[in-house]
């Protein structure tokens, strides 16, 4: 209880900073437009070599986590102890992954047409679902989120080699809060602090840089200009992911946690670690 | 325009190759020693292939890559149907999980 009380102030500070940053990004984008957006200028000023190094490190780590968890059946426990895990992948886990994929993929594109800036973006409330699916459903939720983004790419007309980066990038978006948050209940100050730090801030930045780095490296196949990738796409994905996740996501996670737990679908009740 | 078309065709071919590889490796694992590891790959592979078949269908119907308003919000309607399918699957999952 005492520990929870000492977390109140840091939690309020991190939640405030993250919400202000996300809202600032969205408001300045809407006011200044893509060409004059202050976030795009800051990102671009840091230079391609900087983003290639930072993005490269995050890409290697993200890909390693994806392969380790989905292909090899290993995970890590703090402080970075490698352990084997047994996810049943029975009909319930497959159904949970399919549920996450359908709701996330359909949710991202069902609001297509509610345009904010014509030709650039639309209102995407389903962005807030990715950390929630990771937190509540674990690896099946993360896989579902990745697949859901692939479905959304089809319906939005963006399917291509870039979708491979989007696939793993969205896996990371769900994986970071699942793995790095110690308490997913959203009922303690520590849980809310972790949600804003890992789920909103780190997850959004990691996902964005993962995809952007991939788009840069796969340029001959994707065909996007470097200026567009680092000077617009990267900051835009950070803000687009963070804004709904920071404002509405924590309320939804708070509501859904006890329901999912009661239904027997919470990941920690369905996984086995072989140490 | 020609270059964009070449990039697009190449990209879809790469995605097809990846989808088939995911599916086949998944099948090998599922029916081999490591059943639990095969299932997520089979799942990814199947949806991946369905998405690519959807790409060819939407392209053939002239619906792919168009603004929703141009095509009567068909993709929005498809998205809504996909969400409903997902919720039904979720309901089945809950029933199974609770026995």
mmCIF file of C-alpha atoms in Angstrom:
data_model
loop_
_atom_site.group_PDB
_atom_site.id
_atom_site.type_symbol
_atom_site.label_atom_id
_atom_site.label_comp_id
_atom_site.label_asym_id
_atom_site.label_seq_id
_atom_site.Cartn_x
_atom_site.Cartn_y
_atom_site.Cartn_z
ATOM 1 C CA UNK A 1 0.000 0.000 0.000
ATOM 2 C CA UNK A 2 2.833 2.411 0.973
ATOM 3 C CA UNK A 3 4.705 1.540 -2.197
ATOM 4 C CA UNK A 4 1.605 2.336 -4.207
ATOM 5 C CA UNK A 5 1.256 5.737 -2.506
ATOM 6 C CA UNK A 6 4.823 6.728 -3.371
ATOM 7 C CA UNK A 7 4.022 5.987 -7.030
ATOM 8 C CA UNK A 8 1.142 8.516 -7.225
ATOM 9 C CA UNK A 9 3.284 11.554 -8.085
ATOM 10 C CA UNK A 10 5.502 9.842 -10.716
ATOM 11 C CA UNK A 11 2.339 8.332 -12.235
ATOM 12 C CA UNK A 12 0.595 11.714 -12.500
ATOM 13 C CA UNK A 13 3.777 13.240 -13.973
ATOM 14 C CA UNK A 14 4.312 10.525 -16.624
ATOM 15 C CA UNK A 15 0.601 10.414 -17.561
ATOM 16 C CA UNK A 16 0.555 14.226 -17.851
ATOM 17 C CA UNK A 17 3.721 14.360 -19.985
ATOM 18 C CA UNK A 18 2.566 11.574 -22.314
ATOM 19 C CA UNK A 19 -0.959 13.015 -22.767
ATOM 20 C CA UNK A 20 0.404 16.558 -23.359
ATOM 21 C CA UNK A 21 2.958 15.248 -25.902
ATOM 22 C CA UNK A 22 0.342 13.171 -27.764
ATOM 23 C CA UNK A 23 -2.234 15.976 -27.828
ATOM 24 C CA UNK A 24 0.440 18.516 -28.835
ATOM 25 C CA UNK A 25 1.505 16.255 -31.713
ATOM 26 C CA UNK A 26 -2.070 15.804 -32.934
ATOM 27 C CA UNK A 27 -3.073 19.479 -32.560
ATOM 28 C CA UNK A 28 0.078 20.867 -34.207
ATOM 29 C CA UNK A 29 -0.322 18.356 -37.058
ATOM 30 C CA UNK A 30 -3.934 19.440 -37.651
ATOM 31 C CA UNK A 31 -3.022 23.155 -37.467
ATOM 32 C CA UNK A 32 0.287 23.219 -39.351
ATOM 33 C CA UNK A 33 -0.355 20.480 -41.932
ATOM 34 C CA UNK A 34 2.142 17.809 -42.993
ATOM 35 C CA UNK A 35 4.635 20.218 -44.651
ATOM 36 C CA UNK A 36 5.132 22.599 -41.720
ATOM 37 C CA UNK A 37 4.552 20.206 -38.845
ATOM 38 C CA UNK A 38 6.975 21.014 -36.000
ATOM 39 C CA UNK A 39 7.374 17.328 -35.011
ATOM 40 C CA UNK A 40 8.371 16.417 -38.569
ATOM 41 C CA UNK A 41 10.992 19.192 -38.564
ATOM 42 C CA UNK A 42 12.493 18.017 -35.246
ATOM 43 C CA UNK A 43 12.597 14.382 -36.416
ATOM 44 C CA UNK A 44 14.172 15.319 -39.728
ATOM 45 C CA UNK A 45 16.755 17.614 -38.068
ATOM 46 C CA UNK A 46 18.156 14.711 -36.048
ATOM 47 C CA UNK A 47 19.289 13.224 -39.354
ATOM 48 C CA UNK A 48 19.048 9.879 -41.104
ATOM 49 C CA UNK A 49 22.277 8.393 -39.566
ATOM 50 C CA UNK A 50 20.874 8.962 -36.053
ATOM 51 C CA UNK A 51 17.564 7.286 -36.879
ATOM 52 C CA UNK A 52 19.286 4.437 -38.732
ATOM 53 C CA UNK A 53 21.340 3.606 -35.615
ATOM 54 C CA UNK A 54 18.472 3.972 -33.101
ATOM 55 C CA UNK A 55 15.941 2.325 -35.429
ATOM 56 C CA UNK A 56 18.417 -0.446 -36.276
ATOM 57 C CA UNK A 57 18.933 -1.355 -32.606
ATOM 58 C CA UNK A 58 15.163 -1.386 -31.997
ATOM 59 C CA UNK A 59 14.597 -3.382 -35.191
ATOM 60 C CA UNK A 60 17.094 -6.090 -34.186
ATOM 61 C CA UNK A 61 15.664 -6.304 -30.651
ATOM 62 C CA UNK A 62 12.068 -6.314 -31.907
ATOM 63 C CA UNK A 63 12.722 -9.005 -34.506
ATOM 64 C CA UNK A 64 14.597 -11.109 -31.923
ATOM 65 C CA UNK A 65 11.666 -10.870 -29.471
ATOM 66 C CA UNK A 66 9.191 -11.770 -32.242
ATOM 67 C CA UNK A 67 11.149 -14.843 -33.367
ATOM 68 C CA UNK A 68 11.915 -15.905 -29.781
ATOM 69 C CA UNK A 69 8.285 -15.714 -28.620
ATOM 70 C CA UNK A 70 6.386 -16.931 -31.706
ATOM 71 C CA UNK A 71 8.818 -19.277 -33.499
ATOM 72 C CA UNK A 72 10.968 -20.687 -30.685
ATOM 73 C CA UNK A 73 8.671 -20.691 -27.642
ATOM 74 C CA UNK A 74 11.100 -18.811 -25.374
ATOM 75 C CA UNK A 75 10.568 -15.658 -23.371
ATOM 76 C CA UNK A 76 12.517 -13.675 -20.805
ATOM 77 C CA UNK A 77 11.787 -12.979 -17.173
ATOM 78 C CA UNK A 78 13.226 -10.048 -15.283
ATOM 79 C CA UNK A 79 16.106 -9.454 -14.924
ATOM 80 C CA UNK A 80 16.547 -10.883 -18.429
ATOM 81 C CA UNK A 81 16.504 -14.568 -17.638
ATOM 82 C CA UNK A 82 15.692 -16.692 -20.683
ATOM 83 C CA UNK A 83 12.952 -19.253 -19.951
ATOM 84 C CA UNK A 84 10.926 -21.679 -22.017
ATOM 85 C CA UNK A 85 7.182 -21.071 -22.067
ATOM 86 C CA UNK A 86 4.280 -23.293 -22.981
ATOM 87 C CA UNK A 87 1.348 -21.554 -24.629
ATOM 88 C CA UNK A 88 -1.209 -24.241 -25.433
ATOM 89 C CA UNK A 89 -2.321 -22.740 -28.751
ATOM 90 C CA UNK A 90 -5.502 -24.747 -28.370
ATOM 91 C CA UNK A 91 -8.829 -23.650 -29.887
ATOM 92 C CA UNK A 92 -9.228 -20.942 -27.201
ATOM 93 C CA UNK A 93 -5.816 -19.338 -27.909
ATOM 94 C CA UNK A 94 -6.425 -19.476 -31.668
ATOM 95 C CA UNK A 95 -9.891 -17.948 -31.163
ATOM 96 C CA UNK A 96 -8.377 -15.169 -29.008
ATOM 97 C CA UNK A 97 -5.782 -14.430 -31.721
ATOM 98 C CA UNK A 98 -8.540 -14.425 -34.377
ATOM 99 C CA UNK A 99 -10.736 -12.155 -32.226
ATOM 100 C CA UNK A 100 -7.842 -9.693 -31.765
ATOM 101 C CA UNK A 101 -6.979 -9.786 -35.484
ATOM 102 C CA UNK A 102 -10.558 -9.245 -36.643
ATOM 103 C CA UNK A 103 -11.465 -6.518 -34.155
ATOM 104 C CA UNK A 104 -8.142 -4.673 -34.572
ATOM 105 C CA UNK A 105 -7.941 -5.049 -38.367
ATOM 106 C CA UNK A 106 -11.595 -4.260 -38.950
ATOM 107 C CA UNK A 107 -11.529 -1.498 -36.334
ATOM 108 C CA UNK A 108 -8.608 0.281 -38.012
ATOM 109 C CA UNK A 109 -10.395 0.512 -41.353
ATOM 110 C CA UNK A 110 -14.065 0.734 -40.388
ATOM 111 C CA UNK A 111 -13.573 4.448 -39.694
ATOM 112 C CA UNK A 112 -11.814 4.993 -43.035
ATOM 113 C CA UNK A 113 -13.425 8.025 -44.617
ATOM 114 C CA UNK A 114 -13.628 9.980 -41.349
ATOM 115 C CA UNK A 115 -10.734 12.012 -42.691
ATOM 116 C CA UNK A 116 -8.633 14.436 -40.655
ATOM 117 C CA UNK A 117 -6.253 15.488 -43.444
ATOM 118 C CA UNK A 118 -7.434 14.339 -46.888
ATOM 119 C CA UNK A 119 -5.083 11.773 -48.446
ATOM 120 C CA UNK A 120 -3.023 11.462 -45.271
ATOM 121 C CA UNK A 121 -4.986 10.195 -42.332
ATOM 122 C CA UNK A 122 -8.327 9.361 -40.862
ATOM 123 C CA UNK A 123 -9.718 8.886 -37.356
ATOM 124 C CA UNK A 124 -8.385 5.528 -36.100
ATOM 125 C CA UNK A 125 -9.798 4.851 -32.618
ATOM 126 C CA UNK A 126 -8.828 1.156 -32.864
ATOM 127 C CA UNK A 127 -5.160 2.128 -32.362
ATOM 128 C CA UNK A 128 -5.796 1.996 -28.616
ATOM 129 C CA UNK A 129 -6.658 -1.722 -28.818
ATOM 130 C CA UNK A 130 -3.139 -3.000 -29.555
ATOM 131 C CA UNK A 131 -1.620 -2.479 -26.069
ATOM 132 C CA UNK A 132 -4.857 -3.733 -24.483
ATOM 133 C CA UNK A 133 -4.820 -6.969 -26.505
ATOM 134 C CA UNK A 134 -1.176 -7.524 -25.509
ATOM 135 C CA UNK A 135 -1.787 -6.769 -21.820
ATOM 136 C CA UNK A 136 -4.860 -8.991 -21.549
ATOM 137 C CA UNK A 137 -4.271 -11.838 -24.016
ATOM 138 C CA UNK A 138 -0.433 -12.086 -24.072
ATOM 139 C CA UNK A 139 1.244 -13.640 -27.122
ATOM 140 C CA UNK A 140 -2.041 -14.702 -28.852
ATOM 141 C CA UNK A 141 -3.174 -11.063 -28.525
ATOM 142 C CA UNK A 142 0.155 -9.788 -29.893
ATOM 143 C CA UNK A 143 -0.025 -12.191 -32.871
ATOM 144 C CA UNK A 144 -3.642 -11.134 -33.447
ATOM 145 C CA UNK A 145 -2.644 -7.461 -33.426
ATOM 146 C CA UNK A 146 0.112 -8.120 -35.994
ATOM 147 C CA UNK A 147 -2.273 -10.043 -38.254
ATOM 148 C CA UNK A 148 -4.961 -7.368 -37.750
ATOM 149 C CA UNK A 149 -2.624 -4.688 -39.058
ATOM 150 C CA UNK A 150 -1.976 -6.845 -42.125
ATOM 151 C CA UNK A 151 -5.747 -7.067 -42.732
ATOM 152 C CA UNK A 152 -6.012 -3.276 -42.297
ATOM 153 C CA UNK A 153 -3.239 -2.770 -44.881
ATOM 154 C CA UNK A 154 -5.325 -4.750 -47.390
ATOM 155 C CA UNK A 155 -8.520 -2.797 -46.762
ATOM 156 C CA UNK A 156 -6.721 0.571 -46.754
ATOM 157 C CA UNK A 157 -4.864 -0.270 -49.994
ATOM 158 C CA UNK A 158 -1.345 -0.174 -48.499
ATOM 159 C CA UNK A 159 -0.388 -3.846 -48.925
ATOM 160 C CA UNK A 160 3.263 -4.305 -49.912
ATOM 161 C CA UNK A 161 6.731 -5.108 -48.564
ATOM 162 C CA UNK A 162 6.210 -2.292 -46.030
ATOM 163 C CA UNK A 163 3.442 -4.446 -44.509
ATOM 164 C CA UNK A 164 6.129 -6.863 -43.224
ATOM 165 C CA UNK A 165 7.507 -4.032 -41.056
ATOM 166 C CA UNK A 166 3.963 -3.104 -40.050
ATOM 167 C CA UNK A 167 3.281 -6.711 -39.083
ATOM 168 C CA UNK A 168 6.159 -7.017 -36.606
ATOM 169 C CA UNK A 169 5.882 -3.323 -35.606
ATOM 170 C CA UNK A 170 2.310 -3.871 -34.421
ATOM 171 C CA UNK A 171 3.353 -7.085 -32.680
ATOM 172 C CA UNK A 172 5.844 -4.915 -30.740
ATOM 173 C CA UNK A 173 3.127 -2.342 -29.981
ATOM 174 C CA UNK A 174 1.166 -5.051 -28.151
ATOM 175 C CA UNK A 175 4.228 -6.930 -26.842
ATOM 176 C CA UNK A 176 5.899 -4.039 -24.980
ATOM 177 C CA UNK A 177 3.052 -3.475 -22.463
ATOM 178 C CA UNK A 178 2.453 -7.249 -22.196
ATOM 179 C CA UNK A 179 6.069 -7.993 -21.320
ATOM 180 C CA UNK A 180 7.335 -4.875 -19.555
ATOM 181 C CA UNK A 181 4.319 -3.946 -17.396
ATOM 182 C CA UNK A 182 4.510 -5.795 -14.074
ATOM 183 C CA UNK A 183 0.804 -5.398 -13.244
ATOM 184 C CA UNK A 184 -1.864 -5.268 -15.983
ATOM 185 C CA UNK A 185 -4.821 -4.583 -13.679
ATOM 186 C CA UNK A 186 -4.758 -0.778 -14.056
ATOM 187 C CA UNK A 187 -5.821 -0.687 -10.413
ATOM 188 C CA UNK A 188 -2.579 0.485 -8.827
ATOM 189 C CA UNK A 189 -0.490 3.599 -9.374
ATOM 190 C CA UNK A 190 2.394 1.361 -10.528
ATOM 191 C CA UNK A 191 0.181 -0.279 -13.143
ATOM 192 C CA UNK A 192 -1.002 3.081 -14.529
ATOM 193 C CA UNK A 193 2.599 4.411 -14.502
ATOM 194 C CA UNK A 194 3.784 1.344 -16.454
ATOM 195 C CA UNK A 195 0.893 1.674 -18.902
ATOM 196 C CA UNK A 196 1.811 5.252 -19.808
ATOM 197 C CA UNK A 197 5.551 4.614 -19.869
ATOM 198 C CA UNK A 198 5.694 1.229 -21.616
ATOM 199 C CA UNK A 199 2.293 0.939 -23.291
ATOM 200 C CA UNK A 200 1.984 4.443 -24.689
ATOM 201 C CA UNK A 201 5.435 6.063 -24.826
ATOM 202 C CA UNK A 202 7.905 3.234 -25.461
ATOM 203 C CA UNK A 203 5.449 1.085 -27.459
ATOM 204 C CA UNK A 204 4.458 3.912 -29.824
ATOM 205 C CA UNK A 205 8.049 5.044 -30.432
ATOM 206 C CA UNK A 206 9.370 1.490 -30.844
ATOM 207 C CA UNK A 207 6.600 0.542 -33.291
ATOM 208 C CA UNK A 208 7.121 3.696 -35.331
ATOM 209 C CA UNK A 209 10.917 3.404 -35.535
ATOM 210 C CA UNK A 210 10.697 -0.323 -36.288
ATOM 211 C CA UNK A 211 8.438 0.278 -39.307
ATOM 212 C CA UNK A 212 10.315 3.408 -40.444
ATOM 213 C CA UNK A 213 13.696 1.655 -40.333
ATOM 214 C CA UNK A 214 12.268 -1.217 -42.374
ATOM 215 C CA UNK A 215 10.783 1.216 -44.936
ATOM 216 C CA UNK A 216 14.188 2.930 -45.206
ATOM 217 C CA UNK A 217 16.146 -0.323 -45.663
ATOM 218 C CA UNK A 218 13.571 -1.782 -48.081
ATOM 219 C CA UNK A 219 13.433 1.469 -50.090
ATOM 220 C CA UNK A 220 14.129 -0.202 -53.483
ATOM 221 C CA UNK A 221 11.051 -2.384 -52.947
ATOM 222 C CA UNK A 222 8.844 0.103 -51.105
ATOM 223 C CA UNK A 223 9.731 3.205 -53.087
ATOM 224 C CA UNK A 224 9.082 5.848 -50.398
ATOM 225 C CA UNK A 225 11.443 8.866 -50.259
ATOM 226 C CA UNK A 226 13.766 9.016 -47.234
ATOM 227 C CA UNK A 227 12.539 12.567 -46.421
ATOM 228 C CA UNK A 228 8.987 11.252 -46.204
ATOM 229 C CA UNK A 229 9.943 8.287 -43.991
ATOM 230 C CA UNK A 230 11.930 10.200 -41.326
ATOM 231 C CA UNK A 231 10.474 13.663 -41.862
ATOM 232 C CA UNK A 232 6.808 12.716 -41.755
ATOM 233 C CA UNK A 233 5.932 9.028 -41.398
ATOM 234 C CA UNK A 234 7.960 8.285 -38.220
ATOM 235 C CA UNK A 235 6.644 11.165 -36.038
ATOM 236 C CA UNK A 236 3.143 10.736 -37.473
ATOM 237 C CA UNK A 237 2.965 7.048 -36.458
ATOM 238 C CA UNK A 238 4.187 7.925 -32.926
ATOM 239 C CA UNK A 239 1.444 10.538 -32.474
ATOM 240 C CA UNK A 240 -1.249 8.479 -34.212
ATOM 241 C CA UNK A 241 -0.551 5.509 -31.938
ATOM 242 C CA UNK A 242 -0.118 7.525 -28.760
ATOM 243 C CA UNK A 243 -3.027 9.937 -28.856
ATOM 244 C CA UNK A 244 -5.993 7.544 -28.436
ATOM 245 C CA UNK A 245 -3.951 5.082 -26.380
ATOM 246 C CA UNK A 246 -3.079 7.834 -23.898
ATOM 247 C CA UNK A 247 -6.531 9.393 -23.647
ATOM 248 C CA UNK A 248 -9.018 6.492 -23.909
ATOM 249 C CA UNK A 249 -6.936 3.279 -23.790
ATOM 250 C CA UNK A 250 -6.340 3.221 -20.013
ATOM 251 C CA UNK A 251 -10.085 3.542 -19.294
ATOM 252 C CA UNK A 252 -10.857 0.641 -21.645
ATOM 253 C CA UNK A 253 -8.066 -1.471 -20.116
ATOM 254 C CA UNK A 254 -9.440 -0.704 -16.612
ATOM 255 C CA UNK A 255 -12.937 -1.845 -17.669
ATOM 256 C CA UNK A 256 -11.835 -4.955 -19.620
ATOM 257 C CA UNK A 257 -9.264 -6.414 -17.169
ATOM 258 C CA UNK A 258 -11.730 -7.923 -14.625
ATOM 259 C CA UNK A 259 -14.070 -9.114 -17.393
ATOM 260 C CA UNK A 260 -11.299 -10.909 -19.327
ATOM 261 C CA UNK A 261 -9.944 -12.358 -16.059
ATOM 262 C CA UNK A 262 -13.389 -13.622 -15.082
ATOM 263 C CA UNK A 263 -13.877 -15.180 -18.521
ATOM 264 C CA UNK A 264 -10.637 -17.157 -18.060
ATOM 265 C CA UNK A 265 -8.920 -15.536 -21.041
ATOM 266 C CA UNK A 266 -6.246 -13.535 -19.141
ATOM 267 C CA UNK A 267 -2.858 -14.698 -20.462
ATOM 268 C CA UNK A 268 -1.251 -15.358 -17.050
ATOM 269 C CA UNK A 269 -3.971 -17.909 -16.268
ATOM 270 C CA UNK A 270 -3.299 -19.811 -19.497
ATOM 271 C CA UNK A 271 0.505 -19.901 -19.779
ATOM 272 C CA UNK A 272 3.101 -22.185 -18.209
ATOM 273 C CA UNK A 273 6.776 -21.327 -17.679
ATOM 274 C CA UNK A 274 9.234 -24.239 -17.708
ATOM 275 C CA UNK A 275 12.161 -23.098 -15.528
ATOM 276 C CA UNK B 1 3.956 4.465 -63.376
ATOM 277 C CA UNK B 2 5.710 1.403 -64.856
ATOM 278 C CA UNK B 3 8.206 1.413 -61.973
ATOM 279 C CA UNK B 4 5.393 1.585 -59.395
ATOM 280 C CA UNK B 5 3.665 -1.367 -61.070
ATOM 281 C CA UNK B 6 6.892 -3.429 -61.032
ATOM 282 C CA UNK B 7 7.440 -2.603 -57.328
ATOM 283 C CA UNK B 8 3.815 -3.567 -56.529
ATOM 284 C CA UNK B 9 3.969 -6.906 -58.409
ATOM 285 C CA UNK B 10 7.364 -7.716 -56.790
ATOM 286 C CA UNK B 11 6.025 -6.814 -53.351
ATOM 287 C CA UNK B 12 2.990 -9.048 -53.639
ATOM 288 C CA UNK B 13 5.170 -11.930 -54.891
ATOM 289 C CA UNK B 14 7.392 -11.543 -51.800
ATOM 290 C CA UNK B 15 4.322 -11.515 -49.546
ATOM 291 C CA UNK B 16 3.004 -14.670 -51.240
ATOM 292 C CA UNK B 17 6.356 -16.410 -50.694
ATOM 293 C CA UNK B 18 6.396 -15.399 -47.006
ATOM 294 C CA UNK B 19 2.796 -16.500 -46.438
ATOM 295 C CA UNK B 20 3.426 -19.922 -47.968
ATOM 296 C CA UNK B 21 6.669 -20.337 -45.980
ATOM 297 C CA UNK B 22 4.893 -19.449 -42.695
ATOM 298 C CA UNK B 23 2.121 -21.904 -43.469
ATOM 299 C CA UNK B 24 4.391 -24.798 -44.508
ATOM 300 C CA UNK B 25 6.835 -24.393 -41.603
ATOM 301 C CA UNK B 26 3.832 -24.177 -39.282
ATOM 302 C CA UNK B 27 2.387 -27.393 -40.688
ATOM 303 C CA UNK B 28 5.749 -29.176 -40.369
ATOM 304 C CA UNK B 29 6.058 -28.095 -36.730
ATOM 305 C CA UNK B 30 2.420 -28.850 -35.907
ATOM 306 C CA UNK B 31 2.548 -32.383 -37.243
ATOM 307 C CA UNK B 32 6.136 -32.901 -36.125
ATOM 308 C CA UNK B 33 7.519 -32.756 -32.612
ATOM 309 C CA UNK B 34 6.633 -29.188 -31.662
ATOM 310 C CA UNK B 35 2.885 -28.971 -32.014
ATOM 311 C CA UNK B 36 2.381 -25.861 -29.851
ATOM 312 C CA UNK B 37 4.939 -23.911 -31.908
ATOM 313 C CA UNK B 38 3.385 -24.840 -35.227
ATOM 314 C CA UNK B 39 -0.093 -23.494 -34.523
ATOM 315 C CA UNK B 40 0.728 -19.734 -34.436
ATOM 316 C CA UNK B 41 2.619 -20.090 -37.731
ATOM 317 C CA UNK B 42 -0.257 -21.995 -39.326
ATOM 318 C CA UNK B 43 -2.634 -19.288 -38.069
ATOM 319 C CA UNK B 44 -0.426 -16.466 -39.427
ATOM 320 C CA UNK B 45 0.077 -18.349 -42.716
ATOM 321 C CA UNK B 46 -3.645 -18.988 -43.287
ATOM 322 C CA UNK B 47 -4.737 -15.390 -42.565
ATOM 323 C CA UNK B 48 -1.759 -14.087 -44.584
ATOM 324 C CA UNK B 49 -2.859 -16.160 -47.624
ATOM 325 C CA UNK B 50 -6.529 -15.148 -47.186
ATOM 326 C CA UNK B 51 -5.450 -11.466 -47.117
ATOM 327 C CA UNK B 52 -3.478 -11.936 -50.363
ATOM 328 C CA UNK B 53 -6.425 -13.680 -52.013
ATOM 329 C CA UNK B 54 -8.521 -10.709 -50.828
ATOM 330 C CA UNK B 55 -5.986 -8.377 -52.473
ATOM 331 C CA UNK B 56 -6.405 -10.119 -55.843
ATOM 332 C CA UNK B 57 -10.200 -10.114 -55.484
ATOM 333 C CA UNK B 58 -10.381 -6.408 -54.551
ATOM 334 C CA UNK B 59 -7.972 -5.548 -57.387
ATOM 335 C CA UNK B 60 -10.056 -7.495 -59.890
ATOM 336 C CA UNK B 61 -13.240 -5.761 -58.688
ATOM 337 C CA UNK B 62 -11.520 -2.368 -58.948
ATOM 338 C CA UNK B 63 -11.964 -1.688 -55.221
ATOM 339 C CA UNK B 64 -8.336 -1.915 -54.064
ATOM 340 C CA UNK B 65 -6.584 1.291 -52.985
ATOM 341 C CA UNK B 66 -9.563 3.563 -53.609
ATOM 342 C CA UNK B 67 -10.862 6.234 -51.247
ATOM 343 C CA UNK B 68 -13.909 4.870 -49.316
ATOM 344 C CA UNK B 69 -16.226 7.566 -50.708
ATOM 345 C CA UNK B 70 -15.300 6.631 -54.322
ATOM 346 C CA UNK B 71 -16.417 3.023 -53.910
ATOM 347 C CA UNK B 72 -19.503 3.494 -51.749
ATOM 348 C CA UNK B 73 -17.690 2.700 -48.465
ATOM 349 C CA UNK B 74 -17.462 -0.993 -49.448
ATOM 350 C CA UNK B 75 -14.217 -1.476 -47.488
ATOM 351 C CA UNK B 76 -15.829 0.090 -44.408
ATOM 352 C CA UNK B 77 -18.703 -2.377 -44.676
ATOM 353 C CA UNK B 78 -16.228 -5.288 -45.089
ATOM 354 C CA UNK B 79 -14.389 -4.006 -41.979
ATOM 355 C CA UNK B 80 -17.619 -3.926 -39.979
ATOM 356 C CA UNK B 81 -18.398 -7.516 -41.058
ATOM 357 C CA UNK B 82 -14.859 -8.595 -40.024
ATOM 358 C CA UNK B 83 -15.385 -7.006 -36.572
ATOM 359 C CA UNK B 84 -18.682 -8.866 -36.138
ATOM 360 C CA UNK B 85 -16.991 -12.152 -37.149
ATOM 361 C CA UNK B 86 -14.237 -11.394 -34.584
ATOM 362 C CA UNK B 87 -16.765 -10.754 -31.816
ATOM 363 C CA UNK B 88 -18.594 -14.005 -32.596
ATOM 364 C CA UNK B 89 -15.248 -15.867 -32.458
ATOM 365 C CA UNK B 90 -14.551 -14.136 -29.120
ATOM 366 C CA UNK B 91 -17.921 -15.239 -27.776
ATOM 367 C CA UNK B 92 -17.124 -18.846 -28.794
ATOM 368 C CA UNK B 93 -13.710 -18.540 -27.105
ATOM 369 C CA UNK B 94 -15.330 -17.369 -23.866
ATOM 370 C CA UNK B 95 -17.797 -20.264 -23.923
ATOM 371 C CA UNK B 96 -14.951 -22.754 -24.501
ATOM 372 C CA UNK B 97 -12.697 -21.195 -21.847
ATOM 373 C CA UNK B 98 -15.485 -21.350 -19.258
ATOM 374 C CA UNK B 99 -16.247 -24.959 -20.196
#
